Amino acid sequence: MTQYIFPADFVWGSATSSYQIEGAWNEDGKGESIWDRFAHTPGKIKDNSNGDVACDHYHRWPEDVQLIKSLGFNAYRFSVAWPRVFPDGRGAINPPGVDFYNRLVDGLLEAGITPYATLYHWDLPQALQDEGGWGNRATAEAFAEYADVVSRALGDRVKNWITINEPWCVSLLSHLIGAHAPGLHDGPLALRAAHHALLAHGLAVPVLRANSPGAEVAITLNYTHPTPATLAPAPTAAADYSATRLFDGFFNRWFFDPVHGRDYPADMVTYYTEQGFLPNGMQDFVQPGDMEIIAAPTDYLGVNYYTRDVIKAAPDGSGWASAPEAAPLERTDMDWEIYPDGLYSLLCRLHFDYQTPKIIITENGASYPDGPGPDGKVHDQKRIDYLRSHFAAVARARAAGAPVAGYFVWSLMDNFEWGEGYLQRFGTVWVDFETQARIPKESVLFVGEVMQANALDA
Ligand code: FCB
């Protein structure tokens, strides 16, 4: 048994996002978002559900704030729904939308919980989508306007800002793979969207600093640990290694490189050109000065980590393919392999390769099909095991020098898990979606003990 000690000022938090928990999708002047539109389109969500009600957090936030407090978290990461603030994406502000977040922030502060506000966790105003969405440079400019209004309203009290959550999901997952709103399959558009999401981040950084003196500003990137399927024999291993490097470029480097001031990775520009994703070249959407804007110094990097991807060369030799036959580890209900070493590697890679000055894990967690047992309790031992092994990975990376300053568990409570609907329960609090009852799972009691002790036995 090893005991890991966390520093006294380590941030322990719990995370959610607006569309996944709020509900009240059309109340108090809120505009339609791309997720409202997508989830209302038959066939897009596995269980044909939507976020119309979700956890009804819009109405139940006072009890949710008390819940967060009672569980012992000292920080809470939530997101602001852009269409609550600007129903049409820009122009006329909707004061009741702003007031909701004003009340939430006041409630958190009264409860002694530090708010971490994410400005964009995927619910783009549909009005902006109708004009071209993230494919348009104007959407990045509208984001800066939105960041200005929100930070003027909340910036005296919110001192921790995250601009964009997971630009890979905003762009490639949503515009190329089509699994998330707006559900498109267009490579060139996906790369434009990626650039504009990164640009939106960069444009918002100075705005947030101006309106929220002393604030810490960050972007959150998601990372999957790339593992080659074979390490031997040589010819297969070499091909799998190259494919893995390409996949790493697609998923990780395309985002991690520019925010660290490294420009877009040249090997990927070549690859995307060959794929026909850059019909007019990068200069079609990258304007002079953009890369400096994107690399605006931030106070830390937010990272979300869940799993790894085992990769082999595509059979036709043109790219990568996933290799489930070489991925034997235990999986969560999302069918994601449990691989805490990937979190350790990510944190070390950021520290030793990218020299990221400060890192906060803004999401990590696991979904399991849990529910209350005969004793009324939710015994989610597998989630406890998952969290324990990932906490240990954080501690090991810290011991190696990685400047990890905080950890947010995904998620506070079971919620609308995007394309999976309500089929995946990521919460550390169980939610009965019929009655909206909340039952803390055993895992959150475990997290509470770790937070209380600021130490972990593993
Ligand atoms: C992340 C999202 C978060 C949640 C988890 C499981 O990609 O940011 O909203 O869906 O995955």
Coordinates of C-alpha atoms and ligand atoms in Angstrom, one line a residue:
M1 CA 0.0 0.0 0.0
T2 CA 1.3 3.4 -1.0
Q3 CA 0.0 6.6 0.5
Y4 CA -0.1 9.6 -1.9
I5 CA -0.4 13.1 -0.4
F6 CA -2.0 15.9 -2.4
P7 CA -1.0 19.6 -1.7
A8 CA -3.1 21.6 0.6
D9 CA -4.3 23.9 -2.2
F10 CA -5.3 21.1 -4.5
V11 CA -8.7 21.8 -6.1
W12 CA -11.2 19.0 -5.8
G13 CA -14.3 19.5 -7.8
S14 CA -17.3 18.0 -9.6
A15 CA -18.3 18.9 -13.1
T16 CA -21.5 19.2 -15.2
S17 CA -22.6 21.0 -18.4
S18 CA -25.7 23.1 -19.1
Y19 CA -27.5 21.0 -21.8
Q20 CA -26.8 17.8 -19.9
I21 CA -28.5 18.8 -16.6
E22 CA -30.5 22.1 -16.9
G23 CA -33.6 21.2 -18.8
A24 CA -36.0 24.2 -19.1
W25 CA -35.0 24.1 -22.8
N26 CA -37.4 26.8 -23.8
E27 CA -38.1 28.7 -20.6
D28 CA -37.5 32.3 -19.6
G29 CA -36.6 33.5 -23.1
K30 CA -33.9 30.9 -23.9
G31 CA -33.3 30.4 -27.6
E32 CA -33.0 27.0 -29.3
S33 CA -29.5 25.4 -29.4
I34 CA -28.0 23.0 -31.8
W35 CA -28.5 20.3 -29.2
D36 CA -32.2 21.0 -28.8
R37 CA -32.5 20.7 -32.6
F38 CA -30.3 17.6 -32.8
A39 CA -32.0 15.7 -29.9
H40 CA -35.5 16.7 -31.3
T41 CA -34.6 15.0 -34.6
P42 CA -35.7 11.4 -34.6
G43 CA -32.9 8.8 -34.8
K44 CA -30.1 11.0 -33.5
I45 CA -30.1 9.9 -29.8
K46 CA -29.9 6.2 -28.9
D47 CA -32.9 6.1 -26.6
N48 CA -34.7 8.9 -28.5
S49 CA -34.5 11.1 -25.5
N50 CA -33.5 14.7 -25.2
G51 CA -32.4 17.4 -22.7
D52 CA -35.8 19.1 -22.4
V53 CA -36.0 18.3 -18.7
A54 CA -32.7 16.4 -18.0
C55 CA -32.0 16.8 -14.3
D56 CA -34.3 19.8 -14.0
H57 CA -31.3 21.6 -12.5
Y58 CA -32.7 24.9 -13.8
H59 CA -35.4 24.7 -11.2
R60 CA -33.6 22.5 -8.6
W61 CA -30.2 24.3 -8.5
P62 CA -30.6 25.4 -4.8
E63 CA -30.8 21.8 -3.7
D64 CA -28.1 20.8 -6.1
V65 CA -25.8 23.5 -4.6
Q66 CA -26.5 22.0 -1.1
L67 CA -25.8 18.6 -2.5
I68 CA -22.4 19.6 -3.8
K69 CA -21.6 21.2 -0.5
S70 CA -22.7 18.2 1.5
L71 CA -20.5 15.9 -0.6
G72 CA -17.4 18.0 0.4
F73 CA -16.4 19.5 -3.0
N74 CA -14.6 22.8 -2.8
A75 CA -15.1 23.6 -6.5
Y76 CA -17.8 23.1 -9.1
R77 CA -17.5 23.3 -12.9
F78 CA -20.6 24.2 -14.8
S79 CA -21.3 25.6 -18.2
V80 CA -23.2 28.7 -19.3
A81 CA -25.8 28.0 -22.0
W82 CA -25.1 30.6 -24.7
P83 CA -28.7 30.6 -26.0
R84 CA -30.0 31.5 -22.5
V85 CA -27.8 34.7 -22.7
F86 CA -28.2 35.4 -26.4
P87 CA -31.3 33.6 -27.8
D88 CA -30.2 34.6 -31.3
G89 CA -26.5 34.0 -30.6
R90 CA -25.6 37.7 -30.6
G91 CA -27.4 41.1 -30.4
A92 CA -30.2 41.3 -27.8
I93 CA -29.4 39.9 -24.4
N94 CA -32.0 37.9 -22.5
P95 CA -31.7 39.2 -18.9
P96 CA -33.5 36.2 -17.2
G97 CA -30.9 33.9 -18.7
V98 CA -28.0 36.0 -17.2
D99 CA -29.9 36.2 -13.9
F100 CA -30.0 32.4 -13.6
Y101 CA -26.2 32.2 -13.6
N102 CA -26.0 35.2 -11.3
R103 CA -28.1 33.3 -8.7
L104 CA -26.2 30.1 -9.2
V105 CA -22.9 31.8 -8.7
D106 CA -24.1 33.6 -5.6
G107 CA -25.5 30.3 -4.3
L108 CA -22.2 28.5 -4.8
L109 CA -20.2 31.2 -3.2
E110 CA -22.5 31.3 -0.2
A111 CA -22.0 27.6 0.1
G112 CA -18.2 28.0 0.0
I113 CA -17.8 26.4 -3.4
T114 CA -15.5 28.0 -6.0
P115 CA -17.3 28.3 -9.3
Y116 CA -15.4 27.2 -12.5
A117 CA -17.5 28.5 -15.4
T118 CA -17.2 27.0 -18.9
L119 CA -18.5 29.3 -21.6
Y120 CA -19.0 26.7 -24.3
H121 CA -20.0 23.1 -23.7
W122 CA -21.5 22.5 -27.1
D123 CA -25.0 24.2 -27.0
L124 CA -24.4 26.7 -29.8
P125 CA -27.4 28.9 -30.5
Q126 CA -29.3 27.4 -33.5
A127 CA -29.5 30.9 -35.0
L128 CA -25.7 30.9 -35.5
Q129 CA -25.8 27.4 -36.9
D130 CA -28.3 28.6 -39.5
E131 CA -25.7 31.1 -40.6
G132 CA -23.0 28.4 -40.9
G133 CA -22.1 27.7 -37.3
W134 CA -18.5 27.0 -36.4
G135 CA -17.7 26.9 -40.1
N136 CA -18.0 30.7 -40.0
R137 CA -15.3 33.0 -38.7
A138 CA -18.1 35.2 -37.5
T139 CA -19.1 32.6 -34.9
A140 CA -15.7 33.1 -33.2
E141 CA -16.4 36.8 -33.1
A142 CA -19.9 36.2 -31.7
F143 CA -18.3 34.0 -29.0
A144 CA -16.0 36.9 -28.0
E145 CA -19.1 39.1 -27.6
Y146 CA -20.8 36.5 -25.6
A147 CA -17.7 36.0 -23.4
D148 CA -17.7 39.8 -22.9
V149 CA -21.3 39.9 -21.7
V150 CA -21.1 36.9 -19.4
S151 CA -17.8 38.0 -17.8
R152 CA -19.1 41.5 -17.3
A153 CA -22.1 40.0 -15.5
L154 CA -20.3 37.4 -13.4
G155 CA -16.6 38.4 -13.6
D156 CA -16.6 40.1 -10.2
R157 CA -17.4 36.8 -8.6
V158 CA -16.3 34.1 -11.0
K159 CA -12.5 33.9 -11.1
N160 CA -12.0 30.7 -13.0
W161 CA -13.0 30.6 -16.7
I162 CA -12.8 27.9 -19.3
T163 CA -13.5 29.1 -22.8
I164 CA -14.3 26.1 -25.0
N165 CA -14.8 22.5 -23.9
E166 CA -13.1 19.9 -26.1
P167 CA -12.6 21.6 -29.5
W168 CA -12.1 18.1 -31.0
C169 CA -15.7 17.2 -30.2
V170 CA -16.9 20.7 -31.3
S171 CA -15.3 20.1 -34.7
L172 CA -14.3 16.6 -35.8
L173 CA -16.8 14.6 -33.8
S174 CA -19.7 16.9 -34.8
H175 CA -18.8 17.9 -38.4
L176 CA -16.8 14.9 -39.7
I177 CA -18.0 11.9 -37.7
G178 CA -21.4 13.4 -37.3
A179 CA -22.1 11.8 -33.9
H180 CA -22.8 15.1 -32.1
A181 CA -24.8 18.2 -33.1
P182 CA -25.0 19.5 -35.8
G183 CA -24.4 15.9 -37.1
L184 CA -22.5 16.6 -40.3
H185 CA -20.0 14.6 -42.4
D186 CA -17.8 17.2 -44.0
G187 CA -14.0 17.0 -43.6
P188 CA -13.2 20.5 -44.9
L189 CA -15.9 22.0 -42.8
A190 CA -14.7 20.1 -39.7
L191 CA -11.2 21.7 -40.0
R192 CA -12.7 25.1 -40.5
A193 CA -14.8 24.5 -37.4
A194 CA -11.7 23.4 -35.4
H195 CA -9.9 26.6 -36.3
H196 CA -12.8 28.8 -35.5
A197 CA -13.3 27.1 -32.1
L198 CA -9.6 27.6 -31.3
L199 CA -9.8 31.2 -32.5
A200 CA -12.9 31.8 -30.4
H201 CA -10.9 30.7 -27.4
G202 CA -8.0 33.0 -28.2
L203 CA -10.3 36.0 -28.8
A204 CA -12.0 35.4 -25.5
V205 CA -8.9 35.2 -23.3
P206 CA -8.1 39.0 -23.2
V207 CA -11.8 39.8 -22.9
L208 CA -12.1 37.6 -19.8
R209 CA -8.9 39.0 -18.3
A210 CA -10.2 42.6 -18.8
N211 CA -13.6 41.9 -17.3
S212 CA -12.6 39.6 -14.5
P213 CA -9.4 41.0 -12.8
G214 CA -7.2 38.3 -11.3
A215 CA -9.1 35.5 -13.0
E216 CA -7.5 32.3 -14.2
V217 CA -8.4 31.6 -17.8
A218 CA -8.0 28.2 -19.6
I219 CA -9.3 26.0 -22.4
T220 CA -10.2 22.4 -21.9
L221 CA -8.9 19.8 -24.4
N222 CA -9.8 16.2 -24.5
Y223 CA -7.1 13.5 -24.8
T224 CA -7.2 9.9 -25.7
H225 CA -4.0 7.9 -25.2
P226 CA -2.9 6.4 -28.5
T227 CA -1.4 2.9 -28.3
P228 CA -0.1 1.0 -31.3
A229 CA -1.7 -2.4 -31.7
T230 CA 1.6 -4.3 -32.3
L231 CA 5.1 -3.6 -31.1
A232 CA 6.5 -6.5 -33.2
P233 CA 7.1 -8.0 -35.7
A234 CA 8.9 -5.1 -37.4
P235 CA 6.9 -4.4 -40.6
T236 CA 3.5 -4.5 -38.9
A237 CA 4.8 -2.6 -35.9
A238 CA 6.2 0.2 -38.1
A239 CA 2.9 0.5 -39.9
D240 CA 0.9 0.5 -36.7
Y241 CA 3.3 3.0 -35.1
S242 CA 2.8 5.4 -38.1
A243 CA -0.9 5.0 -38.0
T244 CA -0.9 5.7 -34.3
R245 CA 1.1 8.8 -34.8
L246 CA -1.5 10.0 -37.4
F247 CA -4.3 9.2 -35.0
D248 CA -2.5 11.2 -32.3
G249 CA -2.3 14.1 -34.8
F250 CA -6.0 13.8 -35.6
F251 CA -7.2 13.6 -32.0
N252 CA -4.6 15.3 -29.9
R253 CA -1.8 17.2 -31.6
W254 CA -4.1 19.2 -33.9
F255 CA -5.3 21.0 -30.7
F256 CA -2.5 20.6 -28.2
D257 CA 0.1 22.0 -30.6
P258 CA -1.6 25.3 -31.5
V259 CA -2.6 26.2 -28.0
H260 CA 1.1 25.7 -27.0
G261 CA 2.2 28.0 -29.7
R262 CA 3.4 25.3 -32.1
D263 CA 1.2 25.9 -35.1
Y264 CA -0.8 23.1 -36.6
P265 CA 1.3 19.9 -37.0
A266 CA 2.9 19.8 -40.5
D267 CA 2.5 16.0 -40.9
M268 CA -1.2 16.5 -40.4
V269 CA -1.5 19.4 -42.8
T270 CA 0.1 17.0 -45.4
Y271 CA -2.3 14.2 -44.5
Y272 CA -5.4 16.4 -44.6
T273 CA -4.3 17.8 -47.9
E274 CA -4.0 14.3 -49.3
Q275 CA -7.4 13.5 -47.9
G276 CA -9.0 16.5 -49.7
F277 CA -9.8 18.2 -46.5
L278 CA -7.9 21.3 -47.4
P279 CA -9.1 22.1 -50.9
N280 CA -8.0 25.7 -50.7
G281 CA -5.1 25.3 -48.3
M282 CA -4.9 26.4 -44.7
Q283 CA -4.8 30.0 -45.7
D284 CA -8.5 29.6 -46.7
F285 CA -9.4 30.0 -43.0
V286 CA -6.1 30.7 -41.1
Q287 CA -5.6 34.5 -41.3
P288 CA -2.3 36.3 -40.4
G289 CA -2.1 36.6 -36.7
D290 CA -4.6 33.8 -35.9
M291 CA -1.9 31.4 -34.5
E292 CA -0.7 34.1 -32.1
I293 CA -4.3 34.7 -30.9
I294 CA -4.8 31.0 -30.4
A295 CA -1.6 30.7 -28.4
A296 CA -2.6 33.5 -26.0
P297 CA -1.0 32.7 -22.7
T298 CA -3.5 31.0 -20.3
D299 CA -3.2 30.3 -16.6
Y300 CA -3.5 26.5 -16.9
L301 CA -4.6 23.9 -19.4
G302 CA -7.8 22.0 -18.7
V303 CA -7.7 18.3 -19.8
N304 CA -10.4 15.7 -19.9
Y305 CA -9.3 12.1 -19.9
Y306 CA -11.3 8.9 -20.0
T307 CA -9.6 6.1 -22.0
R308 CA -7.1 5.0 -24.6
D309 CA -7.4 4.0 -28.3
V310 CA -5.5 1.0 -29.7
I311 CA -4.6 1.7 -33.3
K312 CA -3.4 -0.2 -36.3
A313 CA -2.7 0.7 -39.9
A314 CA -5.8 0.8 -42.0
P315 CA -6.0 -2.3 -44.2
D316 CA -5.7 -0.2 -47.4
G317 CA -2.7 1.6 -45.9
S318 CA -4.2 5.1 -46.1
G319 CA -4.6 5.9 -42.4
W320 CA -5.5 4.3 -39.1
A321 CA -8.1 1.9 -37.9
S322 CA -9.1 0.9 -34.4
A323 CA -7.8 -2.5 -33.2
P324 CA -10.3 -3.8 -30.6
E325 CA -8.6 -7.3 -30.9
A326 CA -5.5 -5.7 -29.3
A327 CA -7.4 -3.9 -26.6
P328 CA -8.0 -6.5 -23.9
L329 CA -8.5 -4.4 -20.8
E330 CA -11.7 -4.1 -18.7
R331 CA -14.2 -1.6 -20.1
T332 CA -16.7 0.8 -18.6
D333 CA -20.4 0.8 -19.8
M334 CA -19.3 3.2 -22.6
D335 CA -17.1 0.4 -23.9
W336 CA -14.1 2.5 -23.0
E337 CA -11.0 0.6 -21.9
I338 CA -9.9 1.5 -18.4
Y339 CA -6.3 2.7 -18.7
P340 CA -5.1 5.0 -15.9
D341 CA -1.5 4.9 -17.3
G342 CA -2.8 6.9 -20.2
L343 CA -3.6 9.8 -17.7
Y344 CA -0.2 9.4 -16.2
S345 CA 1.4 9.6 -19.7
L346 CA -0.7 12.6 -20.7
L347 CA 0.3 14.5 -17.7
C348 CA 4.0 13.6 -18.2
R349 CA 3.8 14.4 -21.9
L350 CA 2.4 17.9 -21.1
H351 CA 5.0 18.5 -18.6
F352 CA 8.1 17.1 -20.3
D353 CA 7.2 17.7 -24.0
Y354 CA 4.8 20.7 -24.1
Q355 CA 6.1 22.2 -20.8
T356 CA 2.6 23.2 -19.8
P357 CA 3.0 25.4 -16.8
K358 CA -0.1 24.3 -14.9
I359 CA -2.7 21.6 -15.5
I360 CA -6.2 20.9 -14.1
I361 CA -8.0 17.7 -14.9
T362 CA -11.4 19.2 -15.8
E363 CA -13.1 15.8 -16.4
N364 CA -12.4 12.2 -15.5
G365 CA -14.9 9.5 -14.6
A366 CA -16.7 6.3 -15.6
S367 CA -20.2 5.2 -16.6
Y368 CA -21.7 2.0 -15.1
P369 CA -25.3 0.8 -15.2
D370 CA -25.8 1.3 -11.5
G371 CA -28.9 1.7 -9.4
P372 CA -30.0 1.5 -5.8
G373 CA -29.9 -1.9 -4.2
P374 CA -32.3 -3.4 -1.7
D375 CA -30.7 -1.3 1.0
G376 CA -31.5 1.9 -1.0
K377 CA -27.8 2.5 -1.6
V378 CA -25.9 2.6 -4.8
H379 CA -22.9 0.3 -4.5
D380 CA -20.7 1.4 -7.4
Q381 CA -17.5 -0.4 -6.5
K382 CA -16.3 -0.4 -10.1
R383 CA -16.4 3.4 -10.2
I384 CA -14.5 3.5 -6.9
D385 CA -11.8 1.3 -8.5
Y386 CA -11.7 3.5 -11.6
L387 CA -11.4 6.7 -9.6
R388 CA -8.8 5.3 -7.2
S389 CA -6.6 4.2 -10.0
H390 CA -6.9 7.5 -11.8
F391 CA -6.2 9.5 -8.6
A392 CA -3.1 7.4 -8.2
A393 CA -2.1 8.2 -11.8
V394 CA -2.4 11.9 -11.0
A395 CA -0.3 11.5 -7.8
R396 CA 2.3 9.5 -9.7
A397 CA 2.5 12.2 -12.4
R398 CA 2.8 14.9 -9.7
A399 CA 5.7 13.0 -8.2
A400 CA 7.3 13.0 -11.6
G401 CA 7.0 16.8 -11.7
A402 CA 3.8 17.3 -13.6
P403 CA 2.2 20.5 -12.3
V404 CA -1.3 19.2 -11.7
A405 CA -3.3 21.6 -9.5
G406 CA -6.7 20.1 -9.5
Y407 CA -9.1 17.3 -10.4
F408 CA -12.9 17.5 -11.3
V409 CA -14.8 14.3 -11.4
W410 CA -17.2 13.7 -14.3
S411 CA -19.9 14.0 -13.2
L412 CA -21.8 15.4 -10.3
M413 CA -24.9 13.4 -11.2
D414 CA -26.3 11.1 -13.9
N415 CA -27.4 13.2 -16.8
F416 CA -28.1 13.4 -20.5
E417 CA -25.1 11.8 -22.1
W418 CA -25.3 13.3 -25.6
G419 CA -25.9 10.7 -28.3
E420 CA -26.3 8.0 -25.6
G421 CA -29.2 9.8 -24.0
Y422 CA -29.9 8.5 -20.5
L423 CA -28.4 5.1 -21.2
Q424 CA -25.0 6.0 -19.7
R425 CA -24.7 6.9 -16.0
F426 CA -21.6 8.9 -15.4
G427 CA -22.8 10.4 -12.1
T428 CA -21.3 10.1 -8.7
V429 CA -24.9 10.8 -7.6
W430 CA -27.6 8.6 -8.9
V431 CA -30.7 10.3 -10.5
D432 CA -34.2 8.9 -10.8
F433 CA -35.3 10.6 -13.9
E434 CA -39.0 9.9 -13.1
T435 CA -39.0 11.6 -9.7
Q436 CA -35.7 13.7 -9.9
A437 CA -34.6 12.1 -6.6
R438 CA -30.8 12.2 -6.2
I439 CA -29.0 9.5 -4.2
P440 CA -25.2 9.9 -3.6
K441 CA -23.4 6.7 -4.8
E442 CA -20.8 5.0 -2.7
S443 CA -18.1 6.4 -5.0
V444 CA -18.8 10.0 -4.0
L445 CA -18.4 9.0 -0.4
F446 CA -15.0 7.5 -1.4
V447 CA -14.1 10.8 -3.2
G448 CA -15.2 12.7 -0.1
E449 CA -12.8 10.7 2.1
V450 CA -9.9 11.3 -0.3
M451 CA -10.7 15.1 -0.5
Q452 CA -11.1 15.3 3.3
A453 CA -7.7 13.6 3.9
N454 CA -6.2 15.1 0.8
A455 CA -4.5 11.8 0.6
L456 CA -5.0 8.4 -1.1
D457 CA -4.2 4.9 -0.1
A458 CA -3.6 2.9 -3.3
Ligands
FCB1 C1 -16.8 14.5 -22.4 C2 -17.8 15.6 -22.3 C3 -18.8 15.5 -21.2 C4 -19.3 14.0 -21.0 C5 -18.1 13.1 -20.9 C6 -18.5 11.7 -20.7 O1 -16.3 14.4 -23.7 O2 -17.1 16.8 -22.2 O3 -19.8 16.4 -21.4 O4 -20.1 13.7 -22.0 O5 -17.3 13.2 -22.1

